[in-house]
mmCIF file of C-alpha atoms in Angstrom:
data_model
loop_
_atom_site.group_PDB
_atom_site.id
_atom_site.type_symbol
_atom_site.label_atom_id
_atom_site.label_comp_id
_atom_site.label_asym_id
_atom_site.label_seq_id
_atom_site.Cartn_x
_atom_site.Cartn_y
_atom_site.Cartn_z
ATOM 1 C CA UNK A 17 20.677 6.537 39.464
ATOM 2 C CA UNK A 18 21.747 9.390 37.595
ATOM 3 C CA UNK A 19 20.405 10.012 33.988
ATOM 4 C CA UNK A 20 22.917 10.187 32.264
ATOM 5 C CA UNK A 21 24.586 6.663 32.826
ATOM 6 C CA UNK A 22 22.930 4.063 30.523
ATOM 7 C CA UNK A 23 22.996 0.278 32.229
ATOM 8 C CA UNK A 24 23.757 -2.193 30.042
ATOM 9 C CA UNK A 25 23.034 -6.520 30.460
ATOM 10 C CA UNK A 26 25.215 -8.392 28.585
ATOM 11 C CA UNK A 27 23.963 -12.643 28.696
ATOM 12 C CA UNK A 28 26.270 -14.744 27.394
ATOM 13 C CA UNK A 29 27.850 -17.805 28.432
ATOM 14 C CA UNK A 30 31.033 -16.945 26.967
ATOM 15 C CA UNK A 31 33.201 -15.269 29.882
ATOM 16 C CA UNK A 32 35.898 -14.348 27.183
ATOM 17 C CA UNK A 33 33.819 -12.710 24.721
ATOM 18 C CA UNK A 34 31.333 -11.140 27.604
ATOM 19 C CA UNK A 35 34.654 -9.468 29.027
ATOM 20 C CA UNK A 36 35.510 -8.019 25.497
ATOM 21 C CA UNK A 37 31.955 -6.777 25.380
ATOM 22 C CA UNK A 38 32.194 -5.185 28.576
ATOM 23 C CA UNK A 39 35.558 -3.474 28.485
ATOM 24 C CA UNK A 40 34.519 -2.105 24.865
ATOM 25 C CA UNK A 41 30.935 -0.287 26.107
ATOM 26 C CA UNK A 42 32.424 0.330 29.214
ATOM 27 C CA UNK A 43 35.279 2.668 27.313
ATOM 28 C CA UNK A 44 32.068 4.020 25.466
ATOM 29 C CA UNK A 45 30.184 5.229 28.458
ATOM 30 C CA UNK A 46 28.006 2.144 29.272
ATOM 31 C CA UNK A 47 27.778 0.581 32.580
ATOM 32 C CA UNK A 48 27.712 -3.162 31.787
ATOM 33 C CA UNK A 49 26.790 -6.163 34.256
ATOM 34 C CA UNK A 50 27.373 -9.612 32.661
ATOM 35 C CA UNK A 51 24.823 -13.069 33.093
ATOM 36 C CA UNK A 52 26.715 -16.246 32.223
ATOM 37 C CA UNK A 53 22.587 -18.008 31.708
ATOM 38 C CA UNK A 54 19.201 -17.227 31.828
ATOM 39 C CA UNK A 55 18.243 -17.197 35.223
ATOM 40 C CA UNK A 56 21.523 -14.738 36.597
ATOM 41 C CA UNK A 57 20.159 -12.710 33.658
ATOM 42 C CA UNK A 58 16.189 -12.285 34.248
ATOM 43 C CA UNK A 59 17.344 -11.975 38.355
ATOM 44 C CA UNK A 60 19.855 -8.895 37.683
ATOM 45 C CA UNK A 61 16.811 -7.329 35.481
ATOM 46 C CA UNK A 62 14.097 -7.666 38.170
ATOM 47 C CA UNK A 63 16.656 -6.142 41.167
ATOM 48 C CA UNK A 64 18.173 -3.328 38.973
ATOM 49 C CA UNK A 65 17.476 -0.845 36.449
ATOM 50 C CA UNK A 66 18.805 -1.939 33.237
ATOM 51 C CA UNK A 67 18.661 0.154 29.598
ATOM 52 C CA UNK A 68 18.749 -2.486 27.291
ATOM 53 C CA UNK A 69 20.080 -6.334 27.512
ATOM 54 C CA UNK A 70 22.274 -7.740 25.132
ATOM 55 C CA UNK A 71 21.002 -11.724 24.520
ATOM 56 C CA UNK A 72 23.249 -13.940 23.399
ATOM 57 C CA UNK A 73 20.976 -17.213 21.429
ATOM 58 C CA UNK A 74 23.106 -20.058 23.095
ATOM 59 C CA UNK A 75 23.009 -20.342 26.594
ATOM 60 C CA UNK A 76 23.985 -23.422 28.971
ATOM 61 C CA UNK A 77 20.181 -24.166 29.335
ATOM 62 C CA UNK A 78 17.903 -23.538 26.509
ATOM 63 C CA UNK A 79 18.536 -20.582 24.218
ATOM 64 C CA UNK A 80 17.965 -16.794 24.312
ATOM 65 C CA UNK A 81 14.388 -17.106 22.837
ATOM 66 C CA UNK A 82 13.711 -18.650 26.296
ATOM 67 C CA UNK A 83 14.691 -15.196 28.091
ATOM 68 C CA UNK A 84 13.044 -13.218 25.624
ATOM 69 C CA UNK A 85 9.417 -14.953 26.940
ATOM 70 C CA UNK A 86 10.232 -14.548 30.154
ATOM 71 C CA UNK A 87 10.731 -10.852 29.603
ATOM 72 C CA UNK A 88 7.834 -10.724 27.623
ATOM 73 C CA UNK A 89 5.640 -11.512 30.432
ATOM 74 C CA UNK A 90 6.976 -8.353 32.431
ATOM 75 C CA UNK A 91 4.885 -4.898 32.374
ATOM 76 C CA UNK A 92 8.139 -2.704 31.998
ATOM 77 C CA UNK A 93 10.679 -5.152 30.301
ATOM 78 C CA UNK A 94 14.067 -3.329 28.983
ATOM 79 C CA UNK A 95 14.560 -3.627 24.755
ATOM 80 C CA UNK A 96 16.535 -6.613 24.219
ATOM 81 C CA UNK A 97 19.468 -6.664 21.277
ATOM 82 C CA UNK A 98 19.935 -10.594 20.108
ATOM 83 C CA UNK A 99 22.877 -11.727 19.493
ATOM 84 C CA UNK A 100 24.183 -15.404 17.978
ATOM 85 C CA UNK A 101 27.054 -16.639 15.973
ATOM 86 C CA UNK A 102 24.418 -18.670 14.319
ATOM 87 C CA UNK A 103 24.260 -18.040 10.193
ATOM 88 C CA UNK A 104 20.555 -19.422 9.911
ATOM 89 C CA UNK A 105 18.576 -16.276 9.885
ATOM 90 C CA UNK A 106 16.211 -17.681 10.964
ATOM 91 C CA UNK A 107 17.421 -17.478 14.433
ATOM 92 C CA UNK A 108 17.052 -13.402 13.742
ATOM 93 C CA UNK A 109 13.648 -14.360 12.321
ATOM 94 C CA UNK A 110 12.627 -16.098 15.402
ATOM 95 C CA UNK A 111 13.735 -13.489 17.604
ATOM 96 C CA UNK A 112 12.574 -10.144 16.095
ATOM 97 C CA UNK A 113 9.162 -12.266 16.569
ATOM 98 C CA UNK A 114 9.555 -12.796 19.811
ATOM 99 C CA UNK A 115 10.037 -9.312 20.792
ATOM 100 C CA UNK A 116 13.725 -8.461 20.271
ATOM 101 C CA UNK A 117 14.406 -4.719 18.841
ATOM 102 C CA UNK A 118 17.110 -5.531 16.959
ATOM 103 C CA UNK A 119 19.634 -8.374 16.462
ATOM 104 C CA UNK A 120 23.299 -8.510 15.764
ATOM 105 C CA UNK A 121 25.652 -10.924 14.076
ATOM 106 C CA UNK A 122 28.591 -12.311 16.757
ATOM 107 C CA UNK A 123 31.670 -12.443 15.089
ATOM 108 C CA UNK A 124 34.924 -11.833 16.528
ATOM 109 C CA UNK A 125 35.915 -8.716 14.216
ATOM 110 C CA UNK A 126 35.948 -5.525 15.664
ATOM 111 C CA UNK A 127 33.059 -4.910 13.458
ATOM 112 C CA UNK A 128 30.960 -6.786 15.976
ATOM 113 C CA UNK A 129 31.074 -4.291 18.512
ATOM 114 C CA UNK A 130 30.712 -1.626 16.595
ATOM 115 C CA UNK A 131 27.105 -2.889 15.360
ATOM 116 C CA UNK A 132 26.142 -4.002 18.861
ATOM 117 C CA UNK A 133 26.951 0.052 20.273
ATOM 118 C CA UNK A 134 24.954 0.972 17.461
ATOM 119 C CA UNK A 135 22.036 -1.358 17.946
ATOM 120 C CA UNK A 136 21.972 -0.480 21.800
ATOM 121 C CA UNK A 137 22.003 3.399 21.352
ATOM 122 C CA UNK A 138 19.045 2.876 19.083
ATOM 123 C CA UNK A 139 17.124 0.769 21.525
ATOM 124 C CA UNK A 140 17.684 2.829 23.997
ATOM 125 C CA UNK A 141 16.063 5.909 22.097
ATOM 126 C CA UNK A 142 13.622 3.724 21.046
ATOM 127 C CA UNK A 143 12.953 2.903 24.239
ATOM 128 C CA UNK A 144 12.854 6.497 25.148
ATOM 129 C CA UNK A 145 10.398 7.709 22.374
ATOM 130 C CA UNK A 146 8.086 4.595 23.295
ATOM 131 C CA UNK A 147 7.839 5.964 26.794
ATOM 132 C CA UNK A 148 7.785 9.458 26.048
ATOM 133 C CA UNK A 149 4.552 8.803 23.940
ATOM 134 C CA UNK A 150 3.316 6.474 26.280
ATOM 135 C CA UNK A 151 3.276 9.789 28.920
ATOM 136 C CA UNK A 152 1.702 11.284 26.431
ATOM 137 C CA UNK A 153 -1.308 9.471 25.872
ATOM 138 C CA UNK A 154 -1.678 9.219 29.269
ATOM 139 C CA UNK A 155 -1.691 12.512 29.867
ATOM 140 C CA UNK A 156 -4.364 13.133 27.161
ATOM 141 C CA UNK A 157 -6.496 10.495 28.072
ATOM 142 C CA UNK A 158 -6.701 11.741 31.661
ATOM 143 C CA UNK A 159 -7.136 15.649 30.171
ATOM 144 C CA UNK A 160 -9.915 13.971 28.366
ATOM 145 C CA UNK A 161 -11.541 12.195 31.120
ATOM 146 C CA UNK A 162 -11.138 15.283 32.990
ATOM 147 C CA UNK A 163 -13.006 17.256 30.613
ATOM 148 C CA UNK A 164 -15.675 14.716 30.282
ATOM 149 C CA UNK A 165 -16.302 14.747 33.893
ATOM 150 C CA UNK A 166 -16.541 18.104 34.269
ATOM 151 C CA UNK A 167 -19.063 18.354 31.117
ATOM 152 C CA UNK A 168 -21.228 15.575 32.812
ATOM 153 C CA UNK A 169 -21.189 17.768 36.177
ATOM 154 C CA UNK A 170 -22.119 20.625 33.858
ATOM 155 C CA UNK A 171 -25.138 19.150 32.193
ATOM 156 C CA UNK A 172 -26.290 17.321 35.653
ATOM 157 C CA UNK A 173 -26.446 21.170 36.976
ATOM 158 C CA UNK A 174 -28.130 22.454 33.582
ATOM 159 C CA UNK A 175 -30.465 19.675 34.236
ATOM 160 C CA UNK A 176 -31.016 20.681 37.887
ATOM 161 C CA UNK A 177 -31.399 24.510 36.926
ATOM 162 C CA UNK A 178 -33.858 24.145 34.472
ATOM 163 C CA UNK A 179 -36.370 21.778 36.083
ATOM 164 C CA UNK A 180 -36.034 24.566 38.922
ATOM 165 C CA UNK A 181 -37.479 26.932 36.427
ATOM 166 C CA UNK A 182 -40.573 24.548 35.314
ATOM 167 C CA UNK A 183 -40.893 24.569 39.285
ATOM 168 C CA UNK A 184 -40.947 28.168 38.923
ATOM 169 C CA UNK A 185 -42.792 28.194 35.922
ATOM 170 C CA UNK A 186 -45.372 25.912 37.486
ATOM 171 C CA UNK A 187 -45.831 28.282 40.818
ATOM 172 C CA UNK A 188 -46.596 31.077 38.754
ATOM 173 C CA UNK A 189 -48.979 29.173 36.557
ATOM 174 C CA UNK A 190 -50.512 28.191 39.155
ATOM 175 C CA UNK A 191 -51.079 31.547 40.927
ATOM 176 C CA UNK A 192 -53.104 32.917 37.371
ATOM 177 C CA UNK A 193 -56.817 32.319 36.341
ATOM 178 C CA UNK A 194 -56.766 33.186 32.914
ATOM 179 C CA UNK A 195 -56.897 29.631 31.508
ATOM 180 C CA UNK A 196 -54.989 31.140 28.140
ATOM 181 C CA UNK A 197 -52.297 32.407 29.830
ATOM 182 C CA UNK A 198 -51.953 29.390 32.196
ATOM 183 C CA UNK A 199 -51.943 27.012 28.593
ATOM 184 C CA UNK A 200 -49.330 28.941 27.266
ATOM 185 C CA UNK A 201 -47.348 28.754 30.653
ATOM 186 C CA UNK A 202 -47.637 24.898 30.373
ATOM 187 C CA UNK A 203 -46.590 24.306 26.944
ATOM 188 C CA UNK A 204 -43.575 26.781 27.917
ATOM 189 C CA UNK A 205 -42.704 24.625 30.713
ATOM 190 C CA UNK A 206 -42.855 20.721 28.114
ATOM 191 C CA UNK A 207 -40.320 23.099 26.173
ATOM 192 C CA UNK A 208 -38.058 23.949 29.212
ATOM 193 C CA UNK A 209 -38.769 19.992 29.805
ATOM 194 C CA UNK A 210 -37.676 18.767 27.060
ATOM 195 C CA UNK A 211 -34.437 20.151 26.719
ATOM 196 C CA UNK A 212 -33.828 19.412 30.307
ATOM 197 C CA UNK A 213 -34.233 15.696 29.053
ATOM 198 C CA UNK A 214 -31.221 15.860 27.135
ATOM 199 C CA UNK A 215 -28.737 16.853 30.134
ATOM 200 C CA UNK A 216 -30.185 14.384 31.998
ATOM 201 C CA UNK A 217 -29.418 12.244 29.264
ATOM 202 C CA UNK A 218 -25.548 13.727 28.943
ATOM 203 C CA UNK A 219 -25.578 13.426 32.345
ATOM 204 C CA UNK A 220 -25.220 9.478 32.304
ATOM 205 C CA UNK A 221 -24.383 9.304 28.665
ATOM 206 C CA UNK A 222 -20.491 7.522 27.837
ATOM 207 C CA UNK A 223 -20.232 10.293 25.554
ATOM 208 C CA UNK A 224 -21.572 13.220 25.678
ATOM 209 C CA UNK A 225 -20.657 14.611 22.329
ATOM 210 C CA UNK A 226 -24.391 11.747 21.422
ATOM 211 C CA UNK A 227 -27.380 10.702 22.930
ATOM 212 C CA UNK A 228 -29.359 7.607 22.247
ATOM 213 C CA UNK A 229 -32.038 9.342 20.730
ATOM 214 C CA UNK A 230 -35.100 6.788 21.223
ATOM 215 C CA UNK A 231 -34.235 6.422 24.831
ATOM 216 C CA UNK A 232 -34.513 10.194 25.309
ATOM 217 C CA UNK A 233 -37.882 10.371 23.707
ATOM 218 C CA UNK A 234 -39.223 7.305 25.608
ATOM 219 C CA UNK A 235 -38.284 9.848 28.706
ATOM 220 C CA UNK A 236 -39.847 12.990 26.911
ATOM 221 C CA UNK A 237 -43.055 10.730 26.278
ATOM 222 C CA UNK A 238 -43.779 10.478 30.141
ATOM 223 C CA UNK A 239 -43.027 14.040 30.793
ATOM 224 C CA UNK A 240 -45.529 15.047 28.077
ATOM 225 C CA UNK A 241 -48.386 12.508 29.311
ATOM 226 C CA UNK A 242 -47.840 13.987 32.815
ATOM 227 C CA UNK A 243 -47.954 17.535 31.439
ATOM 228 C CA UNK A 244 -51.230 17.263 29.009
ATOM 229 C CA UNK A 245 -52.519 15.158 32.709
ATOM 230 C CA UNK A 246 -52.046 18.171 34.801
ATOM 231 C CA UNK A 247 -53.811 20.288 32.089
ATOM 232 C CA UNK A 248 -56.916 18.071 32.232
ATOM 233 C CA UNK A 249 -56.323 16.211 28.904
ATOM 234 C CA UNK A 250 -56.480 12.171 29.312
ATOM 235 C CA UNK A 251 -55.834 11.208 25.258
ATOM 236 C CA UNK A 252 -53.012 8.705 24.900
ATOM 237 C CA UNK A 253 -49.348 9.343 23.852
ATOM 238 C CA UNK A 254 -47.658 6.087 21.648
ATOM 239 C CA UNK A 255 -44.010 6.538 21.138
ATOM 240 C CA UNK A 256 -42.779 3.582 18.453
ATOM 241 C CA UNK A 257 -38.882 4.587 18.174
ATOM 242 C CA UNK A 258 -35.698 2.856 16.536
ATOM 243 C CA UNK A 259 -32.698 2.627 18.158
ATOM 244 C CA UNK A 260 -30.741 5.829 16.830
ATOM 245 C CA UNK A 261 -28.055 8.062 17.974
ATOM 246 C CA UNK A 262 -27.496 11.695 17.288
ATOM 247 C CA UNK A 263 -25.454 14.297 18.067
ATOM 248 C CA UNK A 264 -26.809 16.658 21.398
ATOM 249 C CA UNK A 265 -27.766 19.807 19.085
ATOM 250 C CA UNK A 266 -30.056 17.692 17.070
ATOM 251 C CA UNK A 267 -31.235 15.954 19.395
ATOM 252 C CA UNK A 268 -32.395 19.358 21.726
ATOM 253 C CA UNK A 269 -33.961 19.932 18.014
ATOM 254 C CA UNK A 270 -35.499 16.726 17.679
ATOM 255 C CA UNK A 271 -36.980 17.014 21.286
ATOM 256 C CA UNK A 272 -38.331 20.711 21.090
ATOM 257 C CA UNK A 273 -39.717 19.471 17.624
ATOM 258 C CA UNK A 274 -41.740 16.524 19.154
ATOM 259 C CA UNK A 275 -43.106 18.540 22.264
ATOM 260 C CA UNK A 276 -44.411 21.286 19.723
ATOM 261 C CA UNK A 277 -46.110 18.323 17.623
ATOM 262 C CA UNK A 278 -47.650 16.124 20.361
ATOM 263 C CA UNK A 279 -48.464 19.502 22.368
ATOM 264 C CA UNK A 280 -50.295 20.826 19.182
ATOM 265 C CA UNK A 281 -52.536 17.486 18.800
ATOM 266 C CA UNK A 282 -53.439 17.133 22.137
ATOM 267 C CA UNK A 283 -54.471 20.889 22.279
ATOM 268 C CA UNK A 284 -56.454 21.221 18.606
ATOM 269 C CA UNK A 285 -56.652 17.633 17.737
ATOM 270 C CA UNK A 286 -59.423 16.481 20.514
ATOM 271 C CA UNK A 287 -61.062 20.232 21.332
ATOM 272 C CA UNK A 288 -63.835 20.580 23.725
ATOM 273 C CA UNK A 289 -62.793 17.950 26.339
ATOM 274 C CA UNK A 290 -62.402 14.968 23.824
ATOM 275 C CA UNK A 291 -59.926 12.453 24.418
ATOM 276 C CA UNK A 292 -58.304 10.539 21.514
ATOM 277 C CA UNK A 293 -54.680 8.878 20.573
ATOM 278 C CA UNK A 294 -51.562 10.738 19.653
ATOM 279 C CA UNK A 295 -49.060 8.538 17.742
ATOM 280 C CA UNK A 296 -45.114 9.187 17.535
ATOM 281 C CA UNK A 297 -43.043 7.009 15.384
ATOM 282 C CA UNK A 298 -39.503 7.222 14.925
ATOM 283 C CA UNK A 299 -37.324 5.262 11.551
ATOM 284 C CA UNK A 300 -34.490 5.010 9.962
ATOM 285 C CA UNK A 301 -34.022 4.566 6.344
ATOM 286 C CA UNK A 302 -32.170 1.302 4.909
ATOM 287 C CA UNK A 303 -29.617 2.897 3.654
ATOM 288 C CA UNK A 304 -28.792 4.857 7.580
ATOM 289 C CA UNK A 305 -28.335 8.566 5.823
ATOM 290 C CA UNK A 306 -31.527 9.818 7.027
ATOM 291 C CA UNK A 307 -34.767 9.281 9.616
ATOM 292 C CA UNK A 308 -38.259 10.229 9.448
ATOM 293 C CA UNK A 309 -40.149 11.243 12.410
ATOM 294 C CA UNK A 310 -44.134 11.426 12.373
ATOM 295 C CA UNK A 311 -46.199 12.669 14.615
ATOM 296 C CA UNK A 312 -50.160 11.751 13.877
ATOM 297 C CA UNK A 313 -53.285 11.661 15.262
ATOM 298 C CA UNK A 314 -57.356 10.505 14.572
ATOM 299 C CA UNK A 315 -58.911 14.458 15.504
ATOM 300 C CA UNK A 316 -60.574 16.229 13.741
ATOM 301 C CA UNK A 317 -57.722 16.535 11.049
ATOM 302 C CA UNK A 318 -55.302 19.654 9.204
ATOM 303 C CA UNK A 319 -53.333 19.584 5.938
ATOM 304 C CA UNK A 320 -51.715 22.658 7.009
ATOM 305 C CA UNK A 321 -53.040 24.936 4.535
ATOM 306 C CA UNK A 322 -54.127 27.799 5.554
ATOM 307 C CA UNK A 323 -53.448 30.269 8.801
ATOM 308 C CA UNK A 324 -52.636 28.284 11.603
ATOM 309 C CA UNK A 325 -54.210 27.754 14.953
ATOM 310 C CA UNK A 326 -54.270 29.593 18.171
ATOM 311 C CA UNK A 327 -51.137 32.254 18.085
ATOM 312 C CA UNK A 328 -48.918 30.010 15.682
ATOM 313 C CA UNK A 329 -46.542 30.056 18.036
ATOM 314 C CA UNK A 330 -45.903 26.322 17.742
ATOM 315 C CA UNK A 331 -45.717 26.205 13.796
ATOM 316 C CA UNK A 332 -43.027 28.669 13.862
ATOM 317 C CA UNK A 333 -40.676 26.840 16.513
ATOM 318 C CA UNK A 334 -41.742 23.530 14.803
ATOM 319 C CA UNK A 335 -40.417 24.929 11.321
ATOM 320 C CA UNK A 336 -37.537 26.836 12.680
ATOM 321 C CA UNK A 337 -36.531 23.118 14.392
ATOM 322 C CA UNK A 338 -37.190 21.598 11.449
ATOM 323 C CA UNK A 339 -34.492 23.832 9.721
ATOM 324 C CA UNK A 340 -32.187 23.543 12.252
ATOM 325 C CA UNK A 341 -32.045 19.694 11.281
ATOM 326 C CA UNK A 342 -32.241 20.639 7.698
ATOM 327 C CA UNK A 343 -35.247 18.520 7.502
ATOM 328 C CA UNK A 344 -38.007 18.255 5.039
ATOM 329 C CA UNK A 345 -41.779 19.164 6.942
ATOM 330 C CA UNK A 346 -44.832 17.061 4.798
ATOM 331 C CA UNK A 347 -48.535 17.523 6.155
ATOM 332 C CA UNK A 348 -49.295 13.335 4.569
ATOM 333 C CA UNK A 349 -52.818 12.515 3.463
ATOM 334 C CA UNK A 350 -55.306 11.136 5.755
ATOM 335 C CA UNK A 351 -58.776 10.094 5.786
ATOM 336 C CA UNK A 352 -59.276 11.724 9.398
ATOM 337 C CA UNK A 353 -57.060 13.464 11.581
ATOM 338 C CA UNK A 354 -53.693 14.804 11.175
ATOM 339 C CA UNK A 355 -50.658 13.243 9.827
ATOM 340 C CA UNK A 356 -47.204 15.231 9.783
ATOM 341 C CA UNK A 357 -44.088 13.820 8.902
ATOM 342 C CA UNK A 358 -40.269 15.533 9.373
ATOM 343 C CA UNK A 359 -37.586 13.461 7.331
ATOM 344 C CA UNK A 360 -33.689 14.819 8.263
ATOM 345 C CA UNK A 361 -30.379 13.940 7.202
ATOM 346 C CA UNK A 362 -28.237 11.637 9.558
ATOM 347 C CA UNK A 363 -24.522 12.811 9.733
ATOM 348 C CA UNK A 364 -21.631 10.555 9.627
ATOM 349 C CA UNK A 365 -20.851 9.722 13.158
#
């Protein structure tokens, strides 16, 4: 069917004023088909296209309200304009309820059709703009599932290429004596790990723009036991986290932060072969605008005066993390061992 014709249904069991009706829209462009009831009307919807149905209330079995359920229950129902002699308003109550775009007094004055053309050429750009922004958010919402497939395939690939580095990073460590130089290679691969963990985490993730931060550090928690395992160290790794979610920045921040801490404790916290416990705890404050992580430990203890251990290395990616969270870095008093505590802001999801 041709755009440009507009198909009108005009239900009424008046075959004297349905004829007026006709001849009138039909002068003004419309094709009109005509119902005498109910069921003549919902049968010439369902087997042709029709713009916009004009209901007449009375009908020779129940009333237009009837046909206006019936339409209701159909996925792609035209916009119906009601139309009754009736002077209760609430007839036009009832039927704007019910799903009718507009509604019309019947009278015989040539008024009457005037008001009804006017009332269907609005509900049939109504009808229009409702389905052109229908086709619109379609169209986004597949762009946007588009895009969030392809960013899930991007960090499942991320994920893939970097633990191919720790595998490189591993050969090569492997292939050196120099026990300093094959420490350092290790901690660089729990670095490489741990942001790994967070495309793995995208990769499944609903959205991607978060990650469910205490999930991703239960995961980071087994990759750093089997690390400081392969290094010879056999102290034990807690993880006591809240459920939280975070954007992915912080949480690659969060992660590279907790590898430096629990890597640091295993390495100066239990020297000489000693094994001990390594504690991570993760909170929320009541109030949900900020978290505290702590990382601590029963070795033989730092306040974090003075120069730090080993190349400092670590203290400088912990604090440079700890700034990229804009986060607050306390050394907290202990009677033995080490006790370090990073409290961040939590942004408004």
């Amino acid at each position: 069917m041709p755009s440009s014709i507009r198909r009108v249904l005009y239900i009424d069991d008046d075959p004297g004023m349905a004829r007026l009706v006709q001849k009138a829209l039909t002068r003004r462009g419309y094709e009109v088909m005509l119902a005498g009831d109910a069921a003549d009307g919902l049968r010439l919807v369902d087997e042709n296209d029709v713009h916009v149905v004009a209901l007449d209330h009375f009908l020779p079995t129940g009333t237009g309200l009837d046909v206006l359920a019936a339409l209701r229950q159909q996925a792609d129902a035209p916009p119906v304009v009601y139309v009754t002699a009736s002077a209760e308003t609430t007839v036009a109550v009832q039927a704007l309820k019910a799903g009718a775009i507009d509604y019309v007094p019947k009278t015989i004055e040539i008024e009457f059709i005037e008001l009804l053309t006017s009332a269907i050429d609005q509900a049939i750009e109504t009808a229009r703009l409702r389905r052109a922004k229908e086709r619109a958010e379609q169209e986004v919402r597949e762009a946007r599932d588009r895009a969030e497939a392809l960013l899930s395939e991007v960090n499942h690939r991320v994920a893939n290429s970097l633990a191919m580095v720790v595998s490189l990073v591993r050969l090569q460590s492997n292939s050196i004596e120099d026990k300093a130089c094959r420490a350092a290679l290790a901690e660089t691969q729990a670095r490489i790990m741990a942001i790994a963990g967070v495309h793995r985490r995208l990769y499944t993730s609903s959205d991607v723009r978060f990650v469910a931060l205490d999930e991703y550090l239960l995961g980071l928690a087994d990759d750093l036991r089997s690390s400081m395992r392969q290094a010879g160290s056999f102290s034990q790794l807690q993880l006591a986290a809240q459920p939280l979610t975070v954007p992915t920045d912080r949480a690659v921040a969060i992660g590279v932060l907790v590898t430096e801490l629990v890597t640091n404790a295993f390495k100066y916290a239990y020297p000489d072969g000693q094994n001990g416990e390594v504690r991570v705890s993760l909170r929320t404050e009541a109030d949900n605008q900020a978290a505290e992580l702590a990382v601590e430990d029963d070795g033989v203890g730092w306040d974090g005066t003075g120069g730090a251990k080993g190349t400092g290395l670590g203290t400088r990616i912990v604090r440079s993390m700890v700034g990229v969270l804009g986060g607050e870095l306390q050394w907290l008093p202990r009677k033995g061992g080490t006790s370090i505590s990073v409290r961040f802001p939590l942004p408004a999801h």
